[in-house]
Amino acid sequence: MAKTLKDLALALINATLILVALCLFLGWKLATTAQSLMSDFSQKVQIVAPLREEVQGVRSELAALRTELATIQVNGALADTATAQRVSQTLDRLSQIEDTLQAAQSRIVAVAETPDAFISTSIEKTADTVADRIITIKGCSVEG
């Protein structure tokens, strides 16, 4: 009886050590993957920097064009009212385009300056997805 209990205790310790080793290995692989993901994402964020500069260049060109059109409109160099109205509509469209570019540039700046937030969000969503799949596999999912 004592030998059987001893063998059971040794088997329990052995199984526990195997599970601990497996958990440590999986944790190490997860940390390596997360580090790789962060470095890849940081490299991709560096690609955004030239895009930000291009958007700024387009915005400055649009501002210059709007200034030229406004100057033409103010100086009265327009031949008729239809042309003046078209220039006014064009100025309005340019303002809308500038607003759109400003919003895009703000989003680009946010991505370039705070990649940690996006990495954290990505990791959280991945963890939630994995947890949902594990729950579904175990048959513990709540039917809605």
mmCIF file of N, CA and C in Angstrom:
data_model
loop_
_atom_site.group_PDB
_atom_site.id
_atom_site.type_symbol
_atom_site.label_atom_id
_atom_site.label_comp_id
_atom_site.label_asym_id
_atom_site.label_seq_id
_atom_site.Cartn_x
_atom_site.Cartn_y
_atom_site.Cartn_z
ATOM 1 N N MET A 1 0.814 -1.184 0.000
ATOM 2 C CA MET A 1 0.000 0.000 0.000
ATOM 3 C C MET A 1 0.867 1.260 0.000
ATOM 4 N N ALA A 2 1.907 1.263 0.800
ATOM 5 C CA ALA A 2 2.791 2.415 0.884
ATOM 6 C C ALA A 2 3.499 2.632 -0.446
ATOM 7 N N LYS A 3 3.889 1.533 -1.104
ATOM 8 C CA LYS A 3 4.567 1.633 -2.406
ATOM 9 C C LYS A 3 3.625 2.227 -3.448
ATOM 10 N N THR A 4 2.362 1.842 -3.392
ATOM 11 C CA THR A 4 1.384 2.351 -4.335
ATOM 12 C C THR A 4 1.176 3.857 -4.130
ATOM 13 N N LEU A 5 1.068 4.289 -2.880
ATOM 14 C CA LEU A 5 0.914 5.715 -2.590
ATOM 15 C C LEU A 5 2.159 6.494 -3.016
ATOM 16 N N LYS A 6 3.323 5.881 -2.775
ATOM 17 C CA LYS A 6 4.571 6.525 -3.185
ATOM 18 C C LYS A 6 4.615 6.676 -4.698
ATOM 19 N N ASP A 7 4.229 5.601 -5.426
ATOM 20 C CA ASP A 7 4.213 5.656 -6.892
ATOM 21 C C ASP A 7 3.206 6.689 -7.408
ATOM 22 N N LEU A 8 2.038 6.773 -6.758
ATOM 23 C CA LEU A 8 1.043 7.768 -7.145
ATOM 24 C C LEU A 8 1.547 9.192 -6.891
ATOM 25 N N ALA A 9 2.218 9.398 -5.766
ATOM 26 C CA ALA A 9 2.766 10.716 -5.454
ATOM 27 C C ALA A 9 3.841 11.098 -6.468
ATOM 28 N N LEU A 10 4.709 10.152 -6.827
ATOM 29 C CA LEU A 10 5.748 10.414 -7.822
ATOM 30 C C LEU A 10 5.141 10.697 -9.192
ATOM 31 N N ALA A 11 4.093 9.969 -9.551
ATOM 32 C CA ALA A 11 3.421 10.208 -10.832
ATOM 33 C C ALA A 11 2.765 11.591 -10.844
ATOM 34 N N LEU A 12 2.178 11.973 -9.711
ATOM 35 C CA LEU A 12 1.563 13.293 -9.605
ATOM 36 C C LEU A 12 2.612 14.396 -9.739
ATOM 37 N N ILE A 13 3.730 14.239 -9.059
ATOM 38 C CA ILE A 13 4.821 15.217 -9.163
ATOM 39 C C ILE A 13 5.362 15.262 -10.584
ATOM 40 N N ASN A 14 5.527 14.104 -11.190
ATOM 41 C CA ASN A 14 6.038 14.027 -12.562
ATOM 42 C C ASN A 14 5.081 14.735 -13.527
ATOM 43 N N ALA A 15 3.800 14.467 -13.401
ATOM 44 C CA ALA A 15 2.819 15.103 -14.285
ATOM 45 C C ALA A 15 2.791 16.612 -14.059
ATOM 46 N N THR A 16 2.901 17.019 -12.805
ATOM 47 C CA THR A 16 2.914 18.449 -12.493
ATOM 48 C C THR A 16 4.128 19.122 -13.108
ATOM 49 N N LEU A 17 5.288 18.500 -12.994
ATOM 50 C CA LEU A 17 6.504 19.066 -13.573
ATOM 51 C C LEU A 17 6.415 19.143 -15.098
ATOM 52 N N ILE A 18 5.826 18.131 -15.703
ATOM 53 C CA ILE A 18 5.654 18.152 -17.160
ATOM 54 C C ILE A 18 4.727 19.299 -17.572
ATOM 55 N N LEU A 19 3.633 19.485 -16.828
ATOM 56 C CA LEU A 19 2.709 20.582 -17.126
ATOM 57 C C LEU A 19 3.365 21.943 -16.913
ATOM 58 N N VAL A 20 4.156 22.076 -15.867
ATOM 59 C CA VAL A 20 4.862 23.335 -15.623
ATOM 60 C C VAL A 20 5.843 23.611 -16.762
ATOM 61 N N ALA A 21 6.572 22.593 -17.183
ATOM 62 C CA ALA A 21 7.517 22.766 -18.287
ATOM 63 C C ALA A 21 6.781 23.152 -19.570
ATOM 64 N N LEU A 22 5.656 22.525 -19.827
ATOM 65 C CA LEU A 22 4.858 22.844 -21.004
ATOM 66 C C LEU A 22 4.352 24.281 -20.939
ATOM 67 N N CYS A 23 3.861 24.699 -19.784
ATOM 68 C CA CYS A 23 3.381 26.081 -19.629
ATOM 69 C C CYS A 23 4.516 27.082 -19.811
ATOM 70 N N LEU A 24 5.683 26.786 -19.264
ATOM 71 C CA LEU A 24 6.830 27.682 -19.434
ATOM 72 C C LEU A 24 7.228 27.784 -20.901
ATOM 73 N N PHE A 25 7.226 26.666 -21.601
ATOM 74 C CA PHE A 25 7.576 26.668 -23.017
ATOM 75 C C PHE A 25 6.570 27.479 -23.824
ATOM 76 N N LEU A 26 5.287 27.268 -23.567
ATOM 77 C CA LEU A 26 4.255 28.001 -24.294
ATOM 78 C C LEU A 26 4.299 29.495 -23.960
ATOM 79 N N GLY A 27 4.582 29.827 -22.713
ATOM 80 C CA GLY A 27 4.733 31.231 -22.344
ATOM 81 C C GLY A 27 5.917 31.878 -23.041
ATOM 82 N N TRP A 28 7.017 31.138 -23.133
ATOM 83 C CA TRP A 28 8.202 31.637 -23.833
ATOM 84 C C TRP A 28 7.896 31.861 -25.310
ATOM 85 N N LYS A 29 7.198 30.922 -25.941
ATOM 86 C CA LYS A 29 6.825 31.075 -27.352
ATOM 87 C C LYS A 29 5.879 32.262 -27.542
ATOM 88 N N LEU A 30 4.964 32.442 -26.612
ATOM 89 C CA LEU A 30 4.035 33.566 -26.692
ATOM 90 C C LEU A 30 4.786 34.891 -26.563
ATOM 91 N N ALA A 31 5.722 34.960 -25.637
ATOM 92 C CA ALA A 31 6.504 36.188 -25.466
ATOM 93 C C ALA A 31 7.336 36.479 -26.706
ATOM 94 N N THR A 32 7.913 35.443 -27.302
ATOM 95 C CA THR A 32 8.702 35.616 -28.521
ATOM 96 C C THR A 32 7.818 36.109 -29.659
ATOM 97 N N THR A 33 6.644 35.545 -29.780
ATOM 98 C CA THR A 33 5.716 35.959 -30.833
ATOM 99 C C THR A 33 5.255 37.398 -30.620
ATOM 100 N N ALA A 34 4.966 37.760 -29.385
ATOM 101 C CA ALA A 34 4.542 39.134 -29.092
ATOM 102 C C ALA A 34 5.665 40.120 -29.400
ATOM 103 N N GLN A 35 6.893 39.753 -29.049
ATOM 104 C CA GLN A 35 8.034 40.629 -29.350
ATOM 105 C C GLN A 35 8.210 40.779 -30.859
ATOM 106 N N SER A 36 8.061 39.683 -31.584
ATOM 107 C CA SER A 36 8.163 39.726 -33.049
ATOM 108 C C SER A 36 7.062 40.597 -33.639
ATOM 109 N N LEU A 37 5.863 40.464 -33.104
ATOM 110 C CA LEU A 37 4.736 41.273 -33.563
ATOM 111 C C LEU A 37 5.002 42.751 -33.323
ATOM 112 N N MET A 38 5.529 43.078 -32.164
ATOM 113 C CA MET A 38 5.812 44.479 -31.849
ATOM 114 C C MET A 38 6.888 45.048 -32.764
ATOM 115 N N SER A 39 7.936 44.278 -33.043
ATOM 116 C CA SER A 39 8.991 44.788 -33.918
ATOM 117 C C SER A 39 8.485 44.935 -35.351
ATOM 118 N N ASP A 40 7.682 43.981 -35.819
ATOM 119 C CA ASP A 40 7.100 44.096 -37.159
ATOM 120 C C ASP A 40 6.188 45.316 -37.254
ATOM 121 N N PHE A 41 5.384 45.524 -36.225
ATOM 122 C CA PHE A 41 4.470 46.656 -36.239
ATOM 123 C C PHE A 41 5.241 47.971 -36.206
ATOM 124 N N SER A 42 6.318 48.018 -35.429
ATOM 125 C CA SER A 42 7.128 49.235 -35.369
ATOM 126 C C SER A 42 7.750 49.539 -36.728
ATOM 127 N N GLN A 43 8.178 48.500 -37.430
ATOM 128 C CA GLN A 43 8.730 48.707 -38.770
ATOM 129 C C GLN A 43 7.659 49.224 -39.721
ATOM 130 N N LYS A 44 6.454 48.702 -39.589
ATOM 131 C CA LYS A 44 5.371 49.141 -40.468
ATOM 132 C C LYS A 44 4.968 50.579 -40.152
ATOM 133 N N VAL A 45 5.071 50.976 -38.889
ATOM 134 C CA VAL A 45 4.757 52.345 -38.526
ATOM 135 C C VAL A 45 5.753 53.306 -39.169
ATOM 136 N N GLN A 46 6.994 52.869 -39.335
ATOM 137 C CA GLN A 46 7.999 53.715 -39.978
ATOM 138 C C GLN A 46 7.629 53.986 -41.437
ATOM 139 N N ILE A 47 6.868 53.096 -42.046
ATOM 140 C CA ILE A 47 6.416 53.298 -43.421
ATOM 141 C C ILE A 47 5.404 54.442 -43.481
ATOM 142 N N VAL A 48 4.709 54.681 -42.375
ATOM 143 C CA VAL A 48 3.671 55.705 -42.329
ATOM 144 C C VAL A 48 4.269 57.114 -42.375
ATOM 145 N N ALA A 49 5.502 57.278 -41.902
ATOM 146 C CA ALA A 49 6.112 58.613 -41.830
ATOM 147 C C ALA A 49 6.161 59.307 -43.199
ATOM 148 N N PRO A 50 6.632 58.651 -44.277
ATOM 149 C CA PRO A 50 6.602 59.335 -45.573
ATOM 150 C C PRO A 50 5.182 59.672 -46.033
ATOM 151 N N LEU A 51 4.231 58.828 -45.711
ATOM 152 C CA LEU A 51 2.839 59.091 -46.066
ATOM 153 C C LEU A 51 2.346 60.354 -45.366
ATOM 154 N N ARG A 52 2.736 60.519 -44.125
ATOM 155 C CA ARG A 52 2.351 61.711 -43.383
ATOM 156 C C ARG A 52 2.921 62.954 -44.055
ATOM 157 N N GLU A 53 4.164 62.876 -44.499
ATOM 158 C CA GLU A 53 4.797 64.009 -45.171
ATOM 159 C C GLU A 53 4.118 64.309 -46.511
ATOM 160 N N GLU A 54 3.726 63.259 -47.234
ATOM 161 C CA GLU A 54 3.032 63.455 -48.507
ATOM 162 C C GLU A 54 1.677 64.133 -48.289
ATOM 163 N N VAL A 55 0.960 63.706 -47.276
ATOM 164 C CA VAL A 55 -0.338 64.320 -46.977
ATOM 165 C C VAL A 55 -0.137 65.792 -46.625
ATOM 166 N N GLN A 56 0.903 66.091 -45.867
ATOM 167 C CA GLN A 56 1.181 67.487 -45.525
ATOM 168 C C GLN A 56 1.490 68.287 -46.787
ATOM 169 N N GLY A 57 2.245 67.702 -47.727
ATOM 170 C CA GLY A 57 2.546 68.372 -48.986
ATOM 171 C C GLY A 57 1.303 68.639 -49.808
ATOM 172 N N VAL A 58 0.407 67.668 -49.879
ATOM 173 C CA VAL A 58 -0.845 67.841 -50.622
ATOM 174 C C VAL A 58 -1.693 68.925 -49.967
ATOM 175 N N ARG A 59 -1.715 68.939 -48.643
ATOM 176 C CA ARG A 59 -2.486 69.982 -47.948
ATOM 177 C C ARG A 59 -1.935 71.359 -48.252
ATOM 178 N N SER A 60 -0.621 71.505 -48.283
ATOM 179 C CA SER A 60 -0.048 72.819 -48.575
ATOM 180 C C SER A 60 -0.318 73.227 -50.024
ATOM 181 N N GLU A 61 -0.294 72.273 -50.954
ATOM 182 C CA GLU A 61 -0.615 72.579 -52.353
ATOM 183 C C GLU A 61 -2.084 73.002 -52.485
ATOM 184 N N LEU A 62 -2.975 72.316 -51.787
ATOM 185 C CA LEU A 62 -4.391 72.694 -51.821
ATOM 186 C C LEU A 62 -4.602 74.082 -51.222
ATOM 187 N N ALA A 63 -3.875 74.386 -50.156
ATOM 188 C CA ALA A 63 -3.997 75.714 -49.551
ATOM 189 C C ALA A 63 -3.514 76.793 -50.516
ATOM 190 N N ALA A 64 -2.420 76.505 -51.226
ATOM 191 C CA ALA A 64 -1.916 77.473 -52.205
ATOM 192 C C ALA A 64 -2.920 77.662 -53.344
ATOM 193 N N LEU A 65 -3.515 76.567 -53.814
ATOM 194 C CA LEU A 65 -4.515 76.643 -54.873
ATOM 195 C C LEU A 65 -5.737 77.436 -54.414
ATOM 196 N N ARG A 66 -6.155 77.196 -53.179
ATOM 197 C CA ARG A 66 -7.305 77.926 -52.656
ATOM 198 C C ARG A 66 -6.989 79.415 -52.561
ATOM 199 N N THR A 67 -5.786 79.739 -52.149
ATOM 200 C CA THR A 67 -5.383 81.145 -52.062
ATOM 201 C C THR A 67 -5.393 81.805 -53.437
ATOM 202 N N GLU A 68 -4.893 81.091 -54.431
ATOM 203 C CA GLU A 68 -4.885 81.642 -55.795
ATOM 204 C C GLU A 68 -6.302 81.865 -56.308
ATOM 205 N N LEU A 69 -7.177 80.892 -56.086
ATOM 206 C CA LEU A 69 -8.569 81.046 -56.526
ATOM 207 C C LEU A 69 -9.259 82.191 -55.789
ATOM 208 N N ALA A 70 -8.999 82.323 -54.505
ATOM 209 C CA ALA A 70 -9.599 83.415 -53.736
ATOM 210 C C ALA A 70 -9.086 84.756 -54.236
ATOM 211 N N THR A 71 -7.811 84.815 -54.598
ATOM 212 C CA THR A 71 -7.239 86.049 -55.130
ATOM 213 C C THR A 71 -7.891 86.414 -56.456
ATOM 214 N N ILE A 72 -8.091 85.436 -57.311
ATOM 215 C CA ILE A 72 -8.750 85.676 -58.598
ATOM 216 C C ILE A 72 -10.175 86.161 -58.370
ATOM 217 N N GLN A 73 -10.856 85.549 -57.419
ATOM 218 C CA GLN A 73 -12.242 85.920 -57.142
ATOM 219 C C GLN A 73 -12.321 87.332 -56.568
ATOM 220 N N VAL A 74 -11.413 87.692 -55.680
ATOM 221 C CA VAL A 74 -11.431 89.008 -55.037
ATOM 222 C C VAL A 74 -11.047 90.108 -56.017
ATOM 223 N N ASN A 75 -10.066 89.846 -56.864
ATOM 224 C CA ASN A 75 -9.592 90.864 -57.801
ATOM 225 C C ASN A 75 -10.592 91.148 -58.918
ATOM 226 N N GLY A 76 -11.626 90.344 -59.027
ATOM 227 C CA GLY A 76 -12.651 90.578 -60.039
ATOM 228 C C GLY A 76 -12.197 90.220 -61.437
ATOM 229 N N ALA A 77 -11.256 89.332 -61.557
ATOM 230 C CA ALA A 77 -10.753 88.949 -62.868
ATOM 231 C C ALA A 77 -11.689 87.950 -63.555
ATOM 232 N N LEU A 78 -12.807 87.644 -62.929
ATOM 233 C CA LEU A 78 -13.742 86.683 -63.507
ATOM 234 C C LEU A 78 -14.660 87.390 -64.493
ATOM 235 N N ALA A 79 -14.905 86.739 -65.615
ATOM 236 C CA ALA A 79 -15.663 87.349 -66.707
ATOM 237 C C ALA A 79 -17.148 87.468 -66.401
ATOM 238 N N ASP A 80 -17.735 86.459 -65.798
ATOM 239 C CA ASP A 80 -19.176 86.503 -65.568
ATOM 240 C C ASP A 80 -19.511 85.873 -64.213
ATOM 241 N N THR A 81 -20.782 85.937 -63.867
ATOM 242 C CA THR A 81 -21.210 85.422 -62.566
ATOM 243 C C THR A 81 -21.175 83.900 -62.513
ATOM 244 N N ALA A 82 -21.390 83.252 -63.644
ATOM 245 C CA ALA A 82 -21.337 81.788 -63.671
ATOM 246 C C ALA A 82 -19.938 81.308 -63.306
ATOM 247 N N THR A 83 -18.936 81.952 -63.856
ATOM 248 C CA THR A 83 -17.563 81.582 -63.544
ATOM 249 C C THR A 83 -17.262 81.881 -62.074
ATOM 250 N N ALA A 84 -17.758 83.005 -61.589
ATOM 251 C CA ALA A 84 -17.557 83.363 -60.181
ATOM 252 C C ALA A 84 -18.201 82.332 -59.268
ATOM 253 N N GLN A 85 -19.395 81.858 -59.674
ATOM 254 C CA GLN A 85 -20.081 80.853 -58.879
ATOM 255 C C GLN A 85 -19.312 79.539 -58.895
ATOM 256 N N ARG A 86 -18.765 79.160 -60.041
ATOM 257 C CA ARG A 86 -17.979 77.930 -60.136
ATOM 258 C C ARG A 86 -16.720 78.025 -59.288
ATOM 259 N N VAL A 87 -16.083 79.184 -59.281
ATOM 260 C CA VAL A 87 -14.893 79.371 -58.444
ATOM 261 C C VAL A 87 -15.279 79.260 -56.970
ATOM 262 N N SER A 88 -16.420 79.820 -56.611
ATOM 263 C CA SER A 88 -16.883 79.740 -55.227
ATOM 264 C C SER A 88 -17.160 78.291 -54.823
ATOM 265 N N GLN A 89 -17.795 77.523 -55.731
ATOM 266 C CA GLN A 89 -18.053 76.113 -55.462
ATOM 267 C C GLN A 89 -16.737 75.337 -55.351
ATOM 268 N N THR A 90 -15.778 75.681 -56.213
ATOM 269 C CA THR A 90 -14.481 75.020 -56.168
ATOM 270 C C THR A 90 -13.777 75.312 -54.846
ATOM 271 N N LEU A 91 -13.880 76.541 -54.376
ATOM 272 C CA LEU A 91 -13.292 76.897 -53.080
ATOM 273 C C LEU A 91 -13.936 76.100 -51.949
ATOM 274 N N ASP A 92 -15.256 75.932 -52.022
ATOM 275 C CA ASP A 92 -15.949 75.132 -51.009
ATOM 276 C C ASP A 92 -15.472 73.683 -51.037
ATOM 277 N N ARG A 93 -15.339 73.121 -52.233
ATOM 278 C CA ARG A 93 -14.848 71.741 -52.361
ATOM 279 C C ARG A 93 -13.424 71.615 -51.845
ATOM 280 N N LEU A 94 -12.602 72.612 -52.135
ATOM 281 C CA LEU A 94 -11.225 72.593 -51.632
ATOM 282 C C LEU A 94 -11.209 72.610 -50.107
ATOM 283 N N SER A 95 -12.103 73.360 -49.505
ATOM 284 C CA SER A 95 -12.187 73.389 -48.043
ATOM 285 C C SER A 95 -12.568 72.018 -47.493
ATOM 286 N N GLN A 96 -13.528 71.354 -48.160
ATOM 287 C CA GLN A 96 -13.929 70.012 -47.734
ATOM 288 C C GLN A 96 -12.775 69.024 -47.876
ATOM 289 N N ILE A 97 -12.052 69.117 -48.984
ATOM 290 C CA ILE A 97 -10.915 68.224 -49.201
ATOM 291 C C ILE A 97 -9.838 68.472 -48.150
ATOM 292 N N GLU A 98 -9.592 69.741 -47.829
ATOM 293 C CA GLU A 98 -8.606 70.052 -46.790
ATOM 294 C C GLU A 98 -9.029 69.479 -45.443
ATOM 295 N N ASP A 99 -10.314 69.558 -45.120
ATOM 296 C CA ASP A 99 -10.804 68.990 -43.862
ATOM 297 C C ASP A 99 -10.601 67.476 -43.837
ATOM 298 N N THR A 100 -10.902 66.822 -44.961
ATOM 299 C CA THR A 100 -10.714 65.378 -45.062
ATOM 300 C C THR A 100 -9.246 65.013 -44.905
ATOM 301 N N LEU A 101 -8.377 65.761 -45.564
ATOM 302 C CA LEU A 101 -6.939 65.500 -45.438
ATOM 303 C C LEU A 101 -6.446 65.766 -44.021
ATOM 304 N N GLN A 102 -6.998 66.760 -43.367
ATOM 305 C CA GLN A 102 -6.610 67.041 -41.976
ATOM 306 C C GLN A 102 -6.980 65.867 -41.080
ATOM 307 N N ALA A 103 -8.182 65.324 -41.279
ATOM 308 C CA ALA A 103 -8.611 64.173 -40.483
ATOM 309 C C ALA A 103 -7.717 62.968 -40.754
ATOM 310 N N ALA A 104 -7.394 62.745 -42.028
ATOM 311 C CA ALA A 104 -6.513 61.626 -42.382
ATOM 312 C C ALA A 104 -5.137 61.815 -41.770
ATOM 313 N N GLN A 105 -4.638 63.040 -41.823
ATOM 314 C CA GLN A 105 -3.313 63.294 -41.258
ATOM 315 C C GLN A 105 -3.330 63.092 -39.747
ATOM 316 N N SER A 106 -4.401 63.460 -39.101
ATOM 317 C CA SER A 106 -4.505 63.254 -37.653
ATOM 318 C C SER A 106 -4.466 61.773 -37.310
ATOM 319 N N ARG A 107 -5.176 60.957 -38.098
ATOM 320 C CA ARG A 107 -5.153 59.513 -37.858
ATOM 321 C C ARG A 107 -3.762 58.939 -38.111
ATOM 322 N N ILE A 108 -3.101 59.419 -39.154
ATOM 323 C CA ILE A 108 -1.750 58.938 -39.464
ATOM 324 C C ILE A 108 -0.785 59.306 -38.335
ATOM 325 N N VAL A 109 -0.907 60.519 -37.841
ATOM 326 C CA VAL A 109 -0.044 60.953 -36.735
ATOM 327 C C VAL A 109 -0.312 60.100 -35.491
ATOM 328 N N ALA A 110 -1.577 59.793 -35.243
ATOM 329 C CA ALA A 110 -1.919 58.965 -34.081
ATOM 330 C C ALA A 110 -1.293 57.582 -34.204
ATOM 331 N N VAL A 111 -1.327 57.007 -35.395
ATOM 332 C CA VAL A 111 -0.722 55.687 -35.601
ATOM 333 C C VAL A 111 0.790 55.760 -35.439
ATOM 334 N N ALA A 112 1.391 56.798 -35.988
ATOM 335 C CA ALA A 112 2.848 56.913 -35.948
ATOM 336 C C ALA A 112 3.372 57.208 -34.545
ATOM 337 N N GLU A 113 2.619 57.985 -33.771
ATOM 338 C CA GLU A 113 3.114 58.401 -32.467
ATOM 339 C C GLU A 113 2.749 57.442 -31.335
ATOM 340 N N THR A 114 1.694 56.671 -31.486
ATOM 341 C CA THR A 114 1.277 55.767 -30.405
ATOM 342 C C THR A 114 1.070 54.348 -30.915
ATOM 343 N N PRO A 115 2.129 53.699 -31.402
ATOM 344 C CA PRO A 115 1.946 52.326 -31.869
ATOM 345 C C PRO A 115 1.654 51.357 -30.734
ATOM 346 N N ASP A 116 2.037 51.710 -29.497
ATOM 347 C CA ASP A 116 1.792 50.828 -28.361
ATOM 348 C C ASP A 116 0.303 50.587 -28.143
ATOM 349 N N ALA A 117 -0.493 51.624 -28.342
ATOM 350 C CA ALA A 117 -1.940 51.470 -28.163
ATOM 351 C C ALA A 117 -2.517 50.480 -29.163
ATOM 352 N N PHE A 118 -2.047 50.556 -30.404
ATOM 353 C CA PHE A 118 -2.545 49.628 -31.419
ATOM 354 C C PHE A 118 -2.047 48.214 -31.168
ATOM 355 N N ILE A 119 -0.828 48.086 -30.690
ATOM 356 C CA ILE A 119 -0.295 46.762 -30.368
ATOM 357 C C ILE A 119 -1.091 46.160 -29.224
ATOM 358 N N SER A 120 -1.366 46.957 -28.199
ATOM 359 C CA SER A 120 -2.146 46.464 -27.058
ATOM 360 C C SER A 120 -3.546 46.041 -27.493
ATOM 361 N N THR A 121 -4.161 46.847 -28.342
ATOM 362 C CA THR A 121 -5.492 46.513 -28.839
ATOM 363 C C THR A 121 -5.462 45.215 -29.638
ATOM 364 N N SER A 122 -4.438 45.056 -30.471
ATOM 365 C CA SER A 122 -4.313 43.839 -31.269
ATOM 366 C C SER A 122 -4.139 42.617 -30.377
ATOM 367 N N ILE A 123 -3.307 42.745 -29.367
ATOM 368 C CA ILE A 123 -3.064 41.619 -28.456
ATOM 369 C C ILE A 123 -4.337 41.283 -27.682
ATOM 370 N N GLU A 124 -5.058 42.304 -27.222
ATOM 371 C CA GLU A 124 -6.301 42.058 -26.483
ATOM 372 C C GLU A 124 -7.343 41.362 -27.354
ATOM 373 N N LYS A 125 -7.481 41.827 -28.602
ATOM 374 C CA LYS A 125 -8.458 41.203 -29.497
ATOM 375 C C LYS A 125 -8.065 39.758 -29.800
ATOM 376 N N THR A 126 -6.771 39.516 -29.984
ATOM 377 C CA THR A 126 -6.306 38.153 -30.241
ATOM 378 C C THR A 126 -6.571 37.270 -29.039
ATOM 379 N N ALA A 127 -6.285 37.773 -27.855
ATOM 380 C CA ALA A 127 -6.525 36.991 -26.638
ATOM 381 C C ALA A 127 -8.014 36.690 -26.469
ATOM 382 N N ASP A 128 -8.865 37.676 -26.742
ATOM 383 C CA ASP A 128 -10.307 37.453 -26.646
ATOM 384 C C ASP A 128 -10.774 36.400 -27.646
ATOM 385 N N THR A 129 -10.237 36.463 -28.861
ATOM 386 C CA THR A 129 -10.604 35.485 -29.879
ATOM 387 C C THR A 129 -10.180 34.085 -29.475
ATOM 388 N N VAL A 130 -8.959 33.965 -28.973
ATOM 389 C CA VAL A 130 -8.459 32.650 -28.541
ATOM 390 C C VAL A 130 -9.296 32.128 -27.389
ATOM 391 N N ALA A 131 -9.626 32.993 -26.425
ATOM 392 C CA ALA A 131 -10.445 32.565 -25.293
ATOM 393 C C ALA A 131 -11.825 32.106 -25.762
ATOM 394 N N ASP A 132 -12.420 32.835 -26.702
ATOM 395 C CA ASP A 132 -13.727 32.438 -27.231
ATOM 396 C C ASP A 132 -13.660 31.082 -27.924
ATOM 397 N N ARG A 133 -12.584 30.860 -28.682
ATOM 398 C CA ARG A 133 -12.438 29.571 -29.368
ATOM 399 C C ARG A 133 -12.256 28.430 -28.371
ATOM 400 N N ILE A 134 -11.489 28.664 -27.321
ATOM 401 C CA ILE A 134 -11.292 27.620 -26.306
ATOM 402 C C ILE A 134 -12.606 27.313 -25.617
ATOM 403 N N ILE A 135 -13.367 28.349 -25.295
ATOM 404 C CA ILE A 135 -14.668 28.137 -24.653
ATOM 405 C C ILE A 135 -15.596 27.361 -25.579
ATOM 406 N N THR A 136 -15.564 27.695 -26.876
ATOM 407 C CA THR A 136 -16.410 26.993 -27.837
ATOM 408 C C THR A 136 -15.990 25.538 -27.961
ATOM 409 N N ILE A 137 -14.691 25.295 -27.991
ATOM 410 C CA ILE A 137 -14.188 23.915 -28.108
ATOM 411 C C ILE A 137 -14.602 23.097 -26.894
ATOM 412 N N LYS A 138 -14.541 23.703 -25.714
ATOM 413 C CA LYS A 138 -14.899 22.977 -24.495
ATOM 414 C C LYS A 138 -16.414 22.821 -24.363
ATOM 415 N N GLY A 139 -17.169 23.506 -25.189
ATOM 416 C CA GLY A 139 -18.614 23.390 -25.133
ATOM 417 C C GLY A 139 -19.229 24.231 -24.039
ATOM 418 N N CYS A 140 -18.512 25.259 -23.601
ATOM 419 C CA CYS A 140 -18.999 26.114 -22.526
ATOM 420 C C CYS A 140 -19.582 27.412 -23.036
ATOM 421 N N SER A 141 -19.751 27.543 -24.334
ATOM 422 C CA SER A 141 -20.217 28.812 -24.877
ATOM 423 C C SER A 141 -21.674 29.052 -24.501
ATOM 424 N N VAL A 142 -21.982 30.317 -24.299
ATOM 425 C CA VAL A 142 -23.335 30.718 -23.931
ATOM 426 C C VAL A 142 -24.089 30.995 -25.218
ATOM 427 N N GLU A 143 -25.194 30.322 -25.401
ATOM 428 C CA GLU A 143 -26.013 30.526 -26.590
ATOM 429 C C GLU A 143 -26.841 31.779 -26.375
ATOM 430 N N GLY A 144 -26.767 32.720 -27.339
ATOM 431 C CA GLY A 144 -27.495 33.980 -27.165
ATOM 432 C C GLY A 144 -28.710 33.952 -27.908
#
